[in-house]
Tab-separated table of C-alpha atoms in Angstrom:
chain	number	residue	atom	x	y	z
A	30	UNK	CA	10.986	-27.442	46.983
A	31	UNK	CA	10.986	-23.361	47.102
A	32	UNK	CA	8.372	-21.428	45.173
A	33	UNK	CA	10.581	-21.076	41.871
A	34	UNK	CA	11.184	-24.674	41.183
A	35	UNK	CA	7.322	-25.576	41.867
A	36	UNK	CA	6.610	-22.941	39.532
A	37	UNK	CA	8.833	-24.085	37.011
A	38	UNK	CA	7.773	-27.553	37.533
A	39	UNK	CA	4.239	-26.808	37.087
A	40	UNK	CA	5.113	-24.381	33.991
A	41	UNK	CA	6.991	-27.344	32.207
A	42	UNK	CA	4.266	-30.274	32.856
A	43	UNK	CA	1.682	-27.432	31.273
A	44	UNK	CA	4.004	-26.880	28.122
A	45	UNK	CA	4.355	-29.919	27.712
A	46	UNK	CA	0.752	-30.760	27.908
A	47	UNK	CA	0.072	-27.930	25.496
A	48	UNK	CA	2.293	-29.057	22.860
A	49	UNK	CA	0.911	-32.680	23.090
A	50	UNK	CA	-2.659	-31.300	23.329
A	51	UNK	CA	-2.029	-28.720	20.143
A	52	UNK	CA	0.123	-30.929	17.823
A	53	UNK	CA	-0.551	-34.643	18.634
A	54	UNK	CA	-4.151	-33.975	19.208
A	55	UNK	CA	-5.972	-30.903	17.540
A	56	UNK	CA	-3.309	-30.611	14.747
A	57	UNK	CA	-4.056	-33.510	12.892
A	58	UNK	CA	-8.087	-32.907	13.160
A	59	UNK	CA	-7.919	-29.795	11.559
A	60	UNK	CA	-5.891	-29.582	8.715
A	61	UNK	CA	-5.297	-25.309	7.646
A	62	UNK	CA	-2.786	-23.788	5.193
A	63	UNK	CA	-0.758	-21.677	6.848
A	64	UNK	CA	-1.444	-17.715	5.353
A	65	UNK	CA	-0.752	-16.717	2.126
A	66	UNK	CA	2.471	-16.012	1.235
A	67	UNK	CA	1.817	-12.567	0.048
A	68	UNK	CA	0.995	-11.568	3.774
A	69	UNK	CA	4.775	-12.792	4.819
A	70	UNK	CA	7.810	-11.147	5.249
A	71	UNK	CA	10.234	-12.413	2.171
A	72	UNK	CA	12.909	-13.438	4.987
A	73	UNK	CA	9.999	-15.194	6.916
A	74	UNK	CA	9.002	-17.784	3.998
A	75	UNK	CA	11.716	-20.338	3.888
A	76	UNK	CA	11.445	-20.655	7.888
A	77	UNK	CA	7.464	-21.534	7.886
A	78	UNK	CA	7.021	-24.899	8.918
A	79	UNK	CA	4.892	-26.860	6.379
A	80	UNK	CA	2.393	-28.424	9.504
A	81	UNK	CA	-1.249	-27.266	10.047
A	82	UNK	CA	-1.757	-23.610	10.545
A	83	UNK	CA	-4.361	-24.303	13.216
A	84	UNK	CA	-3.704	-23.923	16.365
A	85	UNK	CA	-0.366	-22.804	17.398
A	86	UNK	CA	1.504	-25.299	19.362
A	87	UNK	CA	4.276	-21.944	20.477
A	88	UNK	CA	1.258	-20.223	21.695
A	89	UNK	CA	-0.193	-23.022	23.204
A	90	UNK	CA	3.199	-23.856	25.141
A	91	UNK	CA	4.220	-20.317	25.832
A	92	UNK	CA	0.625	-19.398	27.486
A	93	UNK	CA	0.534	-22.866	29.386
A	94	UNK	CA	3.932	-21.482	31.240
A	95	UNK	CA	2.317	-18.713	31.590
A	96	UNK	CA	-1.103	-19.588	33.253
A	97	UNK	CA	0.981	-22.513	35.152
A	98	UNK	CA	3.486	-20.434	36.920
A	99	UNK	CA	1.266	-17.463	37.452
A	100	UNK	CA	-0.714	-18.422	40.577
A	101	UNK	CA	2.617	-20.315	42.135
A	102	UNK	CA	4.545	-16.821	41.279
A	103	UNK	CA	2.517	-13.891	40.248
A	104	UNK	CA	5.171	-11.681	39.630
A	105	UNK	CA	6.973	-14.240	37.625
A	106	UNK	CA	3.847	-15.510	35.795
A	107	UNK	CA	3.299	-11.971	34.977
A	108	UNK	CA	6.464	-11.674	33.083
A	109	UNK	CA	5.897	-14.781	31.600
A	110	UNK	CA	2.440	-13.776	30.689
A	111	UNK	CA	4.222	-10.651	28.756
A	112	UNK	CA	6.593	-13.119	27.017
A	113	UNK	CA	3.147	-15.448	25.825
A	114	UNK	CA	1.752	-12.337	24.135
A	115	UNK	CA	5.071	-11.621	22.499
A	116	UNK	CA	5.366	-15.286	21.583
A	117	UNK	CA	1.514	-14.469	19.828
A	118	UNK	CA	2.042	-11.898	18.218
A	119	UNK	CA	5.274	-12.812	16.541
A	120	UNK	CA	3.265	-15.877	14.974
A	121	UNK	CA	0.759	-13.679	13.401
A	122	UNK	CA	3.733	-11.139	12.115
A	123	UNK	CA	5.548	-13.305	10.872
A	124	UNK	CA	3.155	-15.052	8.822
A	125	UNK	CA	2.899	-18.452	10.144
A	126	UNK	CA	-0.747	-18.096	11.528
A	127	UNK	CA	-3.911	-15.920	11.831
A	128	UNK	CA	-5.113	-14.975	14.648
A	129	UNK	CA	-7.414	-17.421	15.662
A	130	UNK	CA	-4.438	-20.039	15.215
A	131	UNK	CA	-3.224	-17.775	18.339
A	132	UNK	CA	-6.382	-16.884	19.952
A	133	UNK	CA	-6.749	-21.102	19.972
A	134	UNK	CA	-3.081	-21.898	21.055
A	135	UNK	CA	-3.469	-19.277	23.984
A	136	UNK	CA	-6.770	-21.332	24.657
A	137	UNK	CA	-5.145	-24.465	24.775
A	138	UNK	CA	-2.213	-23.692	26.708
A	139	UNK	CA	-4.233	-21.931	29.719
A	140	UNK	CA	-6.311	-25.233	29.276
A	141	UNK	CA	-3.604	-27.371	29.919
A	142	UNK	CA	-2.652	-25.312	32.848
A	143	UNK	CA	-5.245	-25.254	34.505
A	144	UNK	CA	-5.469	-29.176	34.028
A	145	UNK	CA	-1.954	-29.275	35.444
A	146	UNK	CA	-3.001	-26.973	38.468
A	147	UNK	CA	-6.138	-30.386	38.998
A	148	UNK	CA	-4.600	-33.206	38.398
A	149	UNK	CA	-3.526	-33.906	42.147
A	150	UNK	CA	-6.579	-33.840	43.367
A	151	UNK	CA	-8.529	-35.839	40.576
A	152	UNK	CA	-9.817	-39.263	41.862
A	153	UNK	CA	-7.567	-41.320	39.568
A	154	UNK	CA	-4.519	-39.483	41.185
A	155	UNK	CA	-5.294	-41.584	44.415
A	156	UNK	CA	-5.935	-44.601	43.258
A	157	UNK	CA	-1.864	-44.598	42.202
């Protein structure tokens, strides 16, 4: 397998593990209102998803790409790095979380990266 599908491969098993880490897991634990609507854009408000504001599950998943692909590919995980902090800070501007809903998500995704770039060499990988 070349260096762009191993990247991609290892990019997708992060996101995933992000989004199941920040919305199956931490989600339900920690139950925030999402900002108030006076700090939205009008056009924003009917889009805002009525789940917990804390953390960000896009965040989470964009930055777990992100730190996933970037030591397979550096340039590439550098662009996608760029597109995480895009993905952030269009959460906070458009009113569907503070900051440290993104500051978390970003925390969870380069978790769940890094647990992606482990798991082959934890013990209970060779037992299988």
């Amino acid at each position: 397998m070349g260096r762009g599908r191993t990247a991609a491969a290892a990019g997708v098993a992060a996101l995933t593990t992000a989004q199941v880490l920040s919305n199956a897991v931490v989600k339900p634990l920690y139950r925030r209102r999402r900002p108030p609507p006076e700090w939205v854009p009008q056009a924003e408000l009917d889009e805002r998803p009525d789940s917990s504001s804390f953390p960000s599950g896009h965040t989470a998943a964009a930055f777990g790409f992100a730190g996933a692909v970037a030591p397979l590919w550096p340039a590439a995980g550098a662009a996608c790095g760029l597109s995480a902090a895009v993905v952030a800070g269009e959460r906070m501007h458009s009113g569907a979380h503070y900051p440290s809903d993104v500051a978390a998500g970003a925390v969870i995704g380069l978790a769940a990266a890094a647990l992606v770039r482990v798991a082959p060499h934890l013990p209970w990988r060779r037992v299988l």
